[in-house]
Short mmCIF file of C-alpha atoms and ligand atoms in Angstrom, two decimals:
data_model
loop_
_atom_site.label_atom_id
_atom_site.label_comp_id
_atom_site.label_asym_id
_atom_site.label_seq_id
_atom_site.Cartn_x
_atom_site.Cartn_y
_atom_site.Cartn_z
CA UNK A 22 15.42 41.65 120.99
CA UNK A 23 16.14 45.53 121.39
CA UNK A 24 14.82 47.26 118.07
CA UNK A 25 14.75 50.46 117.88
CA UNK A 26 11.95 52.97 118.10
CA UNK A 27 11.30 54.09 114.63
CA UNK A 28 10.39 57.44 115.13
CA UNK A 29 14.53 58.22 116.76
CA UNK A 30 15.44 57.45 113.67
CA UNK A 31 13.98 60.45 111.97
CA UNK A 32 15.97 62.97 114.52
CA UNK A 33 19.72 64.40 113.67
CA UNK A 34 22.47 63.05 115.04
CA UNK A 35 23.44 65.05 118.14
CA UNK A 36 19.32 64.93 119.00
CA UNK A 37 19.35 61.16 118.90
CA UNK A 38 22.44 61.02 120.48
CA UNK A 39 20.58 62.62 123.55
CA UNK A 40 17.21 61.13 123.37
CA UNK A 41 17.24 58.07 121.57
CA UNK A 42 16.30 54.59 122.83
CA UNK A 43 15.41 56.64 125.82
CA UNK A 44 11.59 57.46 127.42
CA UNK A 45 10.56 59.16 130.69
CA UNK A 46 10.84 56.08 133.41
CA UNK A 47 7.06 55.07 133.16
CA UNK A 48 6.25 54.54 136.80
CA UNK A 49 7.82 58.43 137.78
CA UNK A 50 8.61 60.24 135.25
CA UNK A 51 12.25 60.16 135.95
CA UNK A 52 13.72 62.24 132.52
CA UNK A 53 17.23 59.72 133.04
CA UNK A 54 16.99 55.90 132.51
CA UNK A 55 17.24 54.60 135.79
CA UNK A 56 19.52 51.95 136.80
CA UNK A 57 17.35 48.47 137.06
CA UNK A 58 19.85 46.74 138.97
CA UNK A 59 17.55 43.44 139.09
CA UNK A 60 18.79 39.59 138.27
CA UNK A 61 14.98 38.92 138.17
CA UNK A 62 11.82 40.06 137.40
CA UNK A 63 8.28 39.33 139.71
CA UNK A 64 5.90 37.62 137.26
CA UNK A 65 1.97 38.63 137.68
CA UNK A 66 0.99 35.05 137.43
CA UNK A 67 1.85 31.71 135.73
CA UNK A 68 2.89 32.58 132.60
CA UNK A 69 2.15 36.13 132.75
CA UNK A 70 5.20 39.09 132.74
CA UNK A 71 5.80 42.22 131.67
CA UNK A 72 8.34 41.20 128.98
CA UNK A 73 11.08 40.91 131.37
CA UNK A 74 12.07 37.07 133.06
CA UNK A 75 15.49 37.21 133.81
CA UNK A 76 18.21 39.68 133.11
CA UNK A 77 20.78 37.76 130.84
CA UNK A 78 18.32 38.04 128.80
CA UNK A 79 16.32 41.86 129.28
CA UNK A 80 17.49 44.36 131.14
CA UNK A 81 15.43 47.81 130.82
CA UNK A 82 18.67 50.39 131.27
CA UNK A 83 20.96 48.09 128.72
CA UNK A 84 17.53 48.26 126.26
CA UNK A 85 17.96 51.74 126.56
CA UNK A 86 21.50 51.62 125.48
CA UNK A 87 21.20 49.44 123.01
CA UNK A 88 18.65 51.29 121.16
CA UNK A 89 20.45 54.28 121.35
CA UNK A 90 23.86 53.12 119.92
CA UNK A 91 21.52 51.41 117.11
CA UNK A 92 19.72 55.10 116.20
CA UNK A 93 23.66 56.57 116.15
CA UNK A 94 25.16 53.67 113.28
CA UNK A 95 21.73 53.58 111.49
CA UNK A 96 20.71 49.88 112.18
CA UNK A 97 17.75 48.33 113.85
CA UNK A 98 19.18 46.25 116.53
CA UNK A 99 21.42 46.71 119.46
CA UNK A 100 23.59 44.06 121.56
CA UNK A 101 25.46 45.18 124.78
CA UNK A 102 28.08 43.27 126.06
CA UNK A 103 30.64 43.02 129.26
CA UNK A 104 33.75 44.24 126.74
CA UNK A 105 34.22 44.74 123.38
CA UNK A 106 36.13 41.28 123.06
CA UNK A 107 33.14 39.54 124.99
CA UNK A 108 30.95 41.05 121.81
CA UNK A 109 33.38 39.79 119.31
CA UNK A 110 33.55 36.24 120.55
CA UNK A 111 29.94 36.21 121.28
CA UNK A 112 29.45 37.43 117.35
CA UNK A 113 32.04 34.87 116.42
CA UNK A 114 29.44 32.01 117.81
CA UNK A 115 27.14 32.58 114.60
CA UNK A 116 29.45 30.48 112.98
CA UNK A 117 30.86 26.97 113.08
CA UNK A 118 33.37 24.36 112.97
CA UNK A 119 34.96 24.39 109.08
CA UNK A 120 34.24 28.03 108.43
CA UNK A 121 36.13 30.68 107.51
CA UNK A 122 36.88 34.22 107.80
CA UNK A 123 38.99 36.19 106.01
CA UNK A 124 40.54 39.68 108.47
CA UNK A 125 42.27 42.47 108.26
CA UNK A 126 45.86 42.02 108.94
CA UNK A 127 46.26 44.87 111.32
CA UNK A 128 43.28 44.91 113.73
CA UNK A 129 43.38 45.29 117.52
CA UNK A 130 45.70 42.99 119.41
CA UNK A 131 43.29 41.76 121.63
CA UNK A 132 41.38 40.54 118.71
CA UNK A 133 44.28 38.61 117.00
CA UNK A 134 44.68 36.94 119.61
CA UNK A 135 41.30 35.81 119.95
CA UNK A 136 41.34 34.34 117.06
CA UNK A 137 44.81 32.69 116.62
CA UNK A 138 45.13 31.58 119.88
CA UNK A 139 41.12 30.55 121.02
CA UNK A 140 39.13 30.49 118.21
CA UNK A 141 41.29 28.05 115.56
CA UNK A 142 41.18 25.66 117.97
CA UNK A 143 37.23 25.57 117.75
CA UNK A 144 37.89 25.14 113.60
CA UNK A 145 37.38 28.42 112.40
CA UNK A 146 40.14 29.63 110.41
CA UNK A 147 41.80 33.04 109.53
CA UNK A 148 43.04 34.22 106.48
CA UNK A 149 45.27 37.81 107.75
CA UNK A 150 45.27 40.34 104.63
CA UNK A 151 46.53 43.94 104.18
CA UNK A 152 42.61 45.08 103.93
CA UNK A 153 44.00 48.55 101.63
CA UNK A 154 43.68 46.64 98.73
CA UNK A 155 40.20 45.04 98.33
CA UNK A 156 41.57 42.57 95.58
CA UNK A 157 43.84 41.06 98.38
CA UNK A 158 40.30 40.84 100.35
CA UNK A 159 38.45 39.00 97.02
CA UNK A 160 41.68 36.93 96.89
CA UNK A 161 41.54 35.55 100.21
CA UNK A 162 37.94 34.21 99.86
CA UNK A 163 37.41 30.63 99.85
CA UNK A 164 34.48 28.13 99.29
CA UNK A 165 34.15 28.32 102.95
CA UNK A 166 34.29 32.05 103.58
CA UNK A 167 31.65 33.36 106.12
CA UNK A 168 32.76 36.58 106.76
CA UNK A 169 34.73 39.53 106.34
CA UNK A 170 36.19 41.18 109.25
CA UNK A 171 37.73 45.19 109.15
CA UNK A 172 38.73 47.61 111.32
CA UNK A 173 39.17 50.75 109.99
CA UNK A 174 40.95 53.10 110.77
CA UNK A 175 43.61 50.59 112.47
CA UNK A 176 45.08 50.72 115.92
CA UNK A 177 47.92 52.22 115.46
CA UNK A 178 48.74 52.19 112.05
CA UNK A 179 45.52 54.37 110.85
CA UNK A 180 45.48 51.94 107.64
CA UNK A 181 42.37 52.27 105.84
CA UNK A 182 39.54 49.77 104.27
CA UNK A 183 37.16 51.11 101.74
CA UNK A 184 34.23 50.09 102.87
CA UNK A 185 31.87 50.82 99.78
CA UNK A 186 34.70 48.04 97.80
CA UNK A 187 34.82 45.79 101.02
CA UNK A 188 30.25 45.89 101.61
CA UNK A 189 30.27 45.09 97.77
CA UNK A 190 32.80 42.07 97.88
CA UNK A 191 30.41 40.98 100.78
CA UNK A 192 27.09 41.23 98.66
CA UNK A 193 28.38 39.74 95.58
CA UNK A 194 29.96 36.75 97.37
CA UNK A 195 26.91 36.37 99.80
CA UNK A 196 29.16 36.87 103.05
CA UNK A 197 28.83 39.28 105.64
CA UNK A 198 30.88 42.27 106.47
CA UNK A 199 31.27 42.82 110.26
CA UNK A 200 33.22 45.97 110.88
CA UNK A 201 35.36 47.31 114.02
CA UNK A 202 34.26 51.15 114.01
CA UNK A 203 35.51 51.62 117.96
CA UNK A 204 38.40 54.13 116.26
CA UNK A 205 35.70 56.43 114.02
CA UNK A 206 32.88 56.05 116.40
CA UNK A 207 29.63 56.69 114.43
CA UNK A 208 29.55 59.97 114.72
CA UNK A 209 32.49 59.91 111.91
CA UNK A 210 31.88 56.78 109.94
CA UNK A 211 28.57 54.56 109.62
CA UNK A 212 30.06 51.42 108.08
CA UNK A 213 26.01 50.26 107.99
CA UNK A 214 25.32 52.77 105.00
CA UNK A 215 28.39 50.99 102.72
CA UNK A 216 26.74 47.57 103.23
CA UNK A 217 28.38 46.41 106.66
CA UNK A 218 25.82 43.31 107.96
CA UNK A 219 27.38 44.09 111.29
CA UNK A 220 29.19 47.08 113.12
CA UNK A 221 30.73 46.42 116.78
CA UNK A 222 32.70 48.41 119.49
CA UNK A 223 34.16 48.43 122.13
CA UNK A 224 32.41 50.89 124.77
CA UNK A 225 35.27 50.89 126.77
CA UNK A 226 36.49 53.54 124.46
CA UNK A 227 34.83 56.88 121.97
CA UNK A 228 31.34 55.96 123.13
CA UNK A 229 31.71 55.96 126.76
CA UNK A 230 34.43 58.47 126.47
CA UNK A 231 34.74 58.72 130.30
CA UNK A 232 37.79 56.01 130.76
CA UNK A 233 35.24 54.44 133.73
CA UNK A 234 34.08 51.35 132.51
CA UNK A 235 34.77 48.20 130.13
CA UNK A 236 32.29 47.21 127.18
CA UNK A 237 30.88 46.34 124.13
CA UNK A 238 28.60 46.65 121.31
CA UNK A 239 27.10 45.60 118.01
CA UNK A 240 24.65 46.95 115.59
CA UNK A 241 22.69 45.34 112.65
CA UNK A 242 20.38 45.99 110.45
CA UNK A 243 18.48 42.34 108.97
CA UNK A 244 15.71 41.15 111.54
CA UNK A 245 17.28 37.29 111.08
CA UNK A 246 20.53 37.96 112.20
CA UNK A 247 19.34 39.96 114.99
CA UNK A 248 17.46 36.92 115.81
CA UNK A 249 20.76 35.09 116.24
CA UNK A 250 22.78 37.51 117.86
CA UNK A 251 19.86 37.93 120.56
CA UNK A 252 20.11 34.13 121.27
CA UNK A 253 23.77 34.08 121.32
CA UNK A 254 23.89 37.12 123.36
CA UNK A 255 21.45 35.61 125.98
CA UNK A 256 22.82 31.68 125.81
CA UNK A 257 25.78 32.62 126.24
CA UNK A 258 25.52 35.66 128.45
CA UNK A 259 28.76 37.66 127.94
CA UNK A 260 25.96 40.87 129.02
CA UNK A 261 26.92 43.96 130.64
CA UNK A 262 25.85 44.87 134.40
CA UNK A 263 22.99 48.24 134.40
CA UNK A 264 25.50 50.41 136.05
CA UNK A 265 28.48 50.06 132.76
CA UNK A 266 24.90 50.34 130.90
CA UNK A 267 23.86 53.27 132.42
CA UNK A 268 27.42 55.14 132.30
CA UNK A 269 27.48 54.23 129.06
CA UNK A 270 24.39 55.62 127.94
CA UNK A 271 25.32 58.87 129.60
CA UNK A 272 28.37 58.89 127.57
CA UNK A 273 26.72 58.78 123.87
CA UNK A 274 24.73 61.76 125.18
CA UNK A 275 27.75 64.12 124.61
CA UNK A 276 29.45 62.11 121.35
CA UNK A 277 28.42 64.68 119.11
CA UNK A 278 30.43 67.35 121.11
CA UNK A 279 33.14 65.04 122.09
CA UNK A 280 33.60 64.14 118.60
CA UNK A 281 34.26 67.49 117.61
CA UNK A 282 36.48 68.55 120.21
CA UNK A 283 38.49 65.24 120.12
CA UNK A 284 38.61 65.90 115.86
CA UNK A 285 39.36 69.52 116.92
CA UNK A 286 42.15 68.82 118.80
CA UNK A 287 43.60 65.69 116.76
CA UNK A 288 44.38 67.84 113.60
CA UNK A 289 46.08 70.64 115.57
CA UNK A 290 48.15 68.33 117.26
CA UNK A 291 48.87 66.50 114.25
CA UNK A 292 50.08 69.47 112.19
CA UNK A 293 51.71 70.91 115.03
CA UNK A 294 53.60 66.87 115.01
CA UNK A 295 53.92 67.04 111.29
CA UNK A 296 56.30 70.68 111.39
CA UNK A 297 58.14 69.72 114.54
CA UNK A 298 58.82 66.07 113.66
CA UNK A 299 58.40 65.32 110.19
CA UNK A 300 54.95 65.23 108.63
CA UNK A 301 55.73 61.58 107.16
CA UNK A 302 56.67 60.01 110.83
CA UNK A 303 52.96 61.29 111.69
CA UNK A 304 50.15 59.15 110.53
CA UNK A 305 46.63 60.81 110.44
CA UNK A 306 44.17 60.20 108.25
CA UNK A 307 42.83 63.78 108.09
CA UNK A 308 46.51 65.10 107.21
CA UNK A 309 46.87 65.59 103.83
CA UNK A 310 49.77 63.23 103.63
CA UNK A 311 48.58 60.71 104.64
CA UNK A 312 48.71 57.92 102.18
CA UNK A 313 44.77 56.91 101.88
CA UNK A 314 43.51 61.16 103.06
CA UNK A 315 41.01 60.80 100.04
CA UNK A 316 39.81 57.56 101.40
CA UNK A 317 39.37 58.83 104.74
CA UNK A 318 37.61 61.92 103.11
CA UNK A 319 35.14 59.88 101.51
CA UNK A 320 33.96 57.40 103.57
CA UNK A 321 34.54 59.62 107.16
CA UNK A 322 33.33 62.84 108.20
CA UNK A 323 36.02 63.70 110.64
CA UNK A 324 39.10 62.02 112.01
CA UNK A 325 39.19 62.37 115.98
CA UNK A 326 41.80 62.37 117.83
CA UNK A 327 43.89 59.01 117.33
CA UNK A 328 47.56 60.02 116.28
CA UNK A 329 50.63 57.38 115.54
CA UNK A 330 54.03 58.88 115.59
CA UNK A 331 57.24 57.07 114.51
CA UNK A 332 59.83 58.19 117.01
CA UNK A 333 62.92 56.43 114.83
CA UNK A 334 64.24 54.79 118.10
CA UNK A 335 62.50 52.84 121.33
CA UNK A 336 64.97 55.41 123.24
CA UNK A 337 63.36 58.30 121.68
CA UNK A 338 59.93 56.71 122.34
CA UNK A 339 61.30 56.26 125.93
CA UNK A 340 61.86 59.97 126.43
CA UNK A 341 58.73 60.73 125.28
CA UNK A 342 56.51 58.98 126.91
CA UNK A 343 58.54 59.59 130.42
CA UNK A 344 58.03 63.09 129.58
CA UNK A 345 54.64 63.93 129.13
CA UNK A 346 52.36 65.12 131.67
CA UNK A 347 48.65 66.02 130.16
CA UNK A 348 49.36 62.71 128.45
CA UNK A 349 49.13 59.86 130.75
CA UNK A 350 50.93 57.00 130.18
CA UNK A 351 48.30 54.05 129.87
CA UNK A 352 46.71 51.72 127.52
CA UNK A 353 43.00 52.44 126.20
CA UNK A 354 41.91 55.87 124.30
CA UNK A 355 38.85 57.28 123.10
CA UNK A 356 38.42 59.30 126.65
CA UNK A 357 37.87 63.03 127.49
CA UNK A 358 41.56 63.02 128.76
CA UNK A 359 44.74 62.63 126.68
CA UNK A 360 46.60 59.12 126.52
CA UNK A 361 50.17 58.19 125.56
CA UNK A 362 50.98 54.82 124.94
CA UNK A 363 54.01 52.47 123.00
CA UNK A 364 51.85 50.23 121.09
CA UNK A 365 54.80 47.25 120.62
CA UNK A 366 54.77 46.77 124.80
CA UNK A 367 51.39 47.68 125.45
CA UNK A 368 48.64 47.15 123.14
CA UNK A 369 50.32 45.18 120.42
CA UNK A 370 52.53 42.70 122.86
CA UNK A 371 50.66 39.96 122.78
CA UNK A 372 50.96 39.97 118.71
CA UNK A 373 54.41 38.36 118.14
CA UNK A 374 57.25 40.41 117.52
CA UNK A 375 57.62 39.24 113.88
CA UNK A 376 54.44 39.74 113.03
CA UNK A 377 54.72 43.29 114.67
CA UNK A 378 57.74 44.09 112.30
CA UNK A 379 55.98 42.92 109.26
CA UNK A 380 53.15 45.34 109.92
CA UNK A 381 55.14 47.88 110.60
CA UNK A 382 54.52 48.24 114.47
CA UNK A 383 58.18 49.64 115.51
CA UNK A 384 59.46 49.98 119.01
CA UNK A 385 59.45 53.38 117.71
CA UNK A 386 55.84 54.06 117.54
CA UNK A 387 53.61 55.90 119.95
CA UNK A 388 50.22 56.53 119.92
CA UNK A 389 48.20 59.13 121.22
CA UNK A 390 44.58 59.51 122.12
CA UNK A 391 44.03 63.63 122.09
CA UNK A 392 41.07 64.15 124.57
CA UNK A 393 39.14 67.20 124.84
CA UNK A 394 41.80 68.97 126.91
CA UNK A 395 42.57 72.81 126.10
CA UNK A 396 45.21 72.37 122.90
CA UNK A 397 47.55 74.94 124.13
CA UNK A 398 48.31 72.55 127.11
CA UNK A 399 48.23 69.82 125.07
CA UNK A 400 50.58 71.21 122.51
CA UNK A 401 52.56 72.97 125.50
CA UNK A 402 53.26 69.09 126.88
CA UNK A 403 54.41 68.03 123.80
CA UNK A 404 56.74 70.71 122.97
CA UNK A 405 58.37 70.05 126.41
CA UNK A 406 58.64 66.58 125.56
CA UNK A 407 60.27 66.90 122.49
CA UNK A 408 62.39 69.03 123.77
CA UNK A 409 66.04 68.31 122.57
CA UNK A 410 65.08 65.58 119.86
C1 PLP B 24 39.88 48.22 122.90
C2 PLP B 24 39.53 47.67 121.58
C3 PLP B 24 38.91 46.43 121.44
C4 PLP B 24 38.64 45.52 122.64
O1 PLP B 24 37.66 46.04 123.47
P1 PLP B 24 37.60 45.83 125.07
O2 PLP B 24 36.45 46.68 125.46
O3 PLP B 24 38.92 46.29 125.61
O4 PLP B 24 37.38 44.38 125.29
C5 PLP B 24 38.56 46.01 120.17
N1 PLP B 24 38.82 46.77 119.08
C6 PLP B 24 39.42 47.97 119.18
C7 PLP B 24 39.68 48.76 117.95
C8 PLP B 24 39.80 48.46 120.42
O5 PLP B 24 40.43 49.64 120.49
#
């Protein structure tokens, strides 16, 4: 089980982002975590080792990782995995046949359809709420409630859940609170400080930041459910290889500055979106009008640079995204360079299209992922874009 050291805890943020989880390699000195790309481990006799068997189960450069993104969300414990769903279904394995769990109605795609289309067929069972109002949350729980599962902000929708109201739900009913924080990234929001049991990611995304590998992790604080997580995470073995570890771990070095240049960016572009094309077709929580901006004040300490932008028409969503040039067209976000995508055919298709209406995911709606590009060129490519609109 990868705790971490307790003296990283006492450093700021941007310091532990850099040194963290992370000592000089022990046999040279080497100042980086090398890359321990082993399967196995030479044992110094019958029942003697140097902590290491196997590596499903303990890999020195994923240790490394996983303490650091531990030290960054203020837990104890880290678990790597091959992709952020891998970590989700590996966390869903704590519970069992008959049980319950009561989720946001407007989390990741990929997530719904873990659950709806994989998971209820091992007898767990979903109960989809709008997670803005926490009554709809207390509503929802049943006798056989396990969990509470949030993501917030949303992808694309930028809803919020308050997590102080959702952590104390979870106390008082003696259920957990596992939390999606891939869109805040902990540098903005540490869902662990308003009573979260668990907070997960996907890697893939803010942490990495560098668009060049696929992965996951979770965080938690309690000793016991570490326990569980660790034997999930090595019985089942959904783990991630040294070298995703390793670029990983390289990315949460710069998340601090990142962070800032992504938030940076993501509020110019969203006011510059807000005068061209109507501030309430652009939702961002650190605009003023956006509908839950105190929320987002209170429980986040920036916003990054995840905009949604209701175009009116798939047509006008068309041009846009066959227009841009420093935006790429492509699925994913969270990396140094900016991303345009149409969440109702990319991210979002595999929720049905009903379902997509209800919550409010148009064919009209694109998202961008501002990256840490100069803004003039980034607010240069949209002006061309929207040229004529
Ligand atoms: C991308 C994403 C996931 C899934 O993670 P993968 O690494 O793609 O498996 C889960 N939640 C959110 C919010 C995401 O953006």
């Amino acid at each position: 089980m990868t705790r971490v050291f307790d003296e990283d805890l006492d450093a700021r943020f941007g310091t532990r982002a850099i040194h963290a989880g992370q000592r000089p390699d022990p046999a040279t000195g080497a100042i980086m975590t090398p890359i321990y790309q082993t399967s196995t481990y030479v044992q110094d006799a019958l029942g003697e080792n140097k902590g290491y068997e196997y590596a499903r189960g303990k890999n020195p450069t994923r240790e490394a990782l996983e303490r650091n993104v531990a030290a960054l969300e203020g837990g104890r414990h880290g678990f790597a995995f091959s992709s952020g769903m891998g970590c989700l279904d590996s966390l869903m394995k704590l519970f069992k046949a008959g049980d319950h769990i009561v989720c946001g109605e407007n989390v990741y795609g990929g997530t719904f359809r873990l659950f709806d289309r994989i998971l209820r067929h091992f007898g767990l069972s979903f109960t989809f709420v709008d997670t803005r109002d926490p009554q709809l949350i207390e509503d929802a729980i049943t006798a056989s409630t396990v969990a509470i599962l949030v993501e917030t902000p949303t992808n694309p929708l930028m809803r919020l859940t308050d997590l102080a109201a959702a952590g104390d739900i979870a106390k008082r009913r003696g259920i957990l609170l596992m939390v999606d924080n891939t869109f805040a990234s902990p540098y903005f929001q540490r869902p662990l400080e308003f009573g979260a049991h668990v907070v997960y990611h996907s890697s893939t995304k803010y942490l990495n930041g560098h668009s060049d590998m696929v992965g996951g992790i979770a965080v938690v604080l309690e000793d016991s459910l570490a326990e569980r997580i660790q034997f999930i995470a090595n019985a089942a073995g959904a783990v991630p290889g040294p070298m995703d570890a390793w670029l990983t771990l390289r990315g949460t070095k710069t998340l601090a500055l990142r962070m800032r240049a992504h938030d940076e960016n993501g509020r110019r572009v969203s006011e510059w979106l807000a005068n061209r094309w109507g501030a309430e077709r652009v939702i961002y929580p650190g605009l003023p009008t956006h509908p839950q901006h105190a929320l987002a004040k209170k429980q986040m300490s920036g916003f990054g640079g995840m905009i949604s932008v209701e175009m009116g028409s798939k047509e006008k969503a068309a041009t846009v995204l066959g227009r841009t040039k420093v935006y790429a067209l492509a699925e994913s976000l969270g990396g140094v360079e900016s991303l345009i995508s149409h969440p109702a055919s990319m991210t979002h298709a595999s929720v049905p299209p009903e379902r997509r209406a209800a919550l409010g995911i148009s064919d009209g709606l694109i998202r961008l992922s501002t990256g840490v590009e100069d803004i003039e060129d980034l607010i240069g490519d949209l002006d061309q874009a929207f040229k004529g609109l």
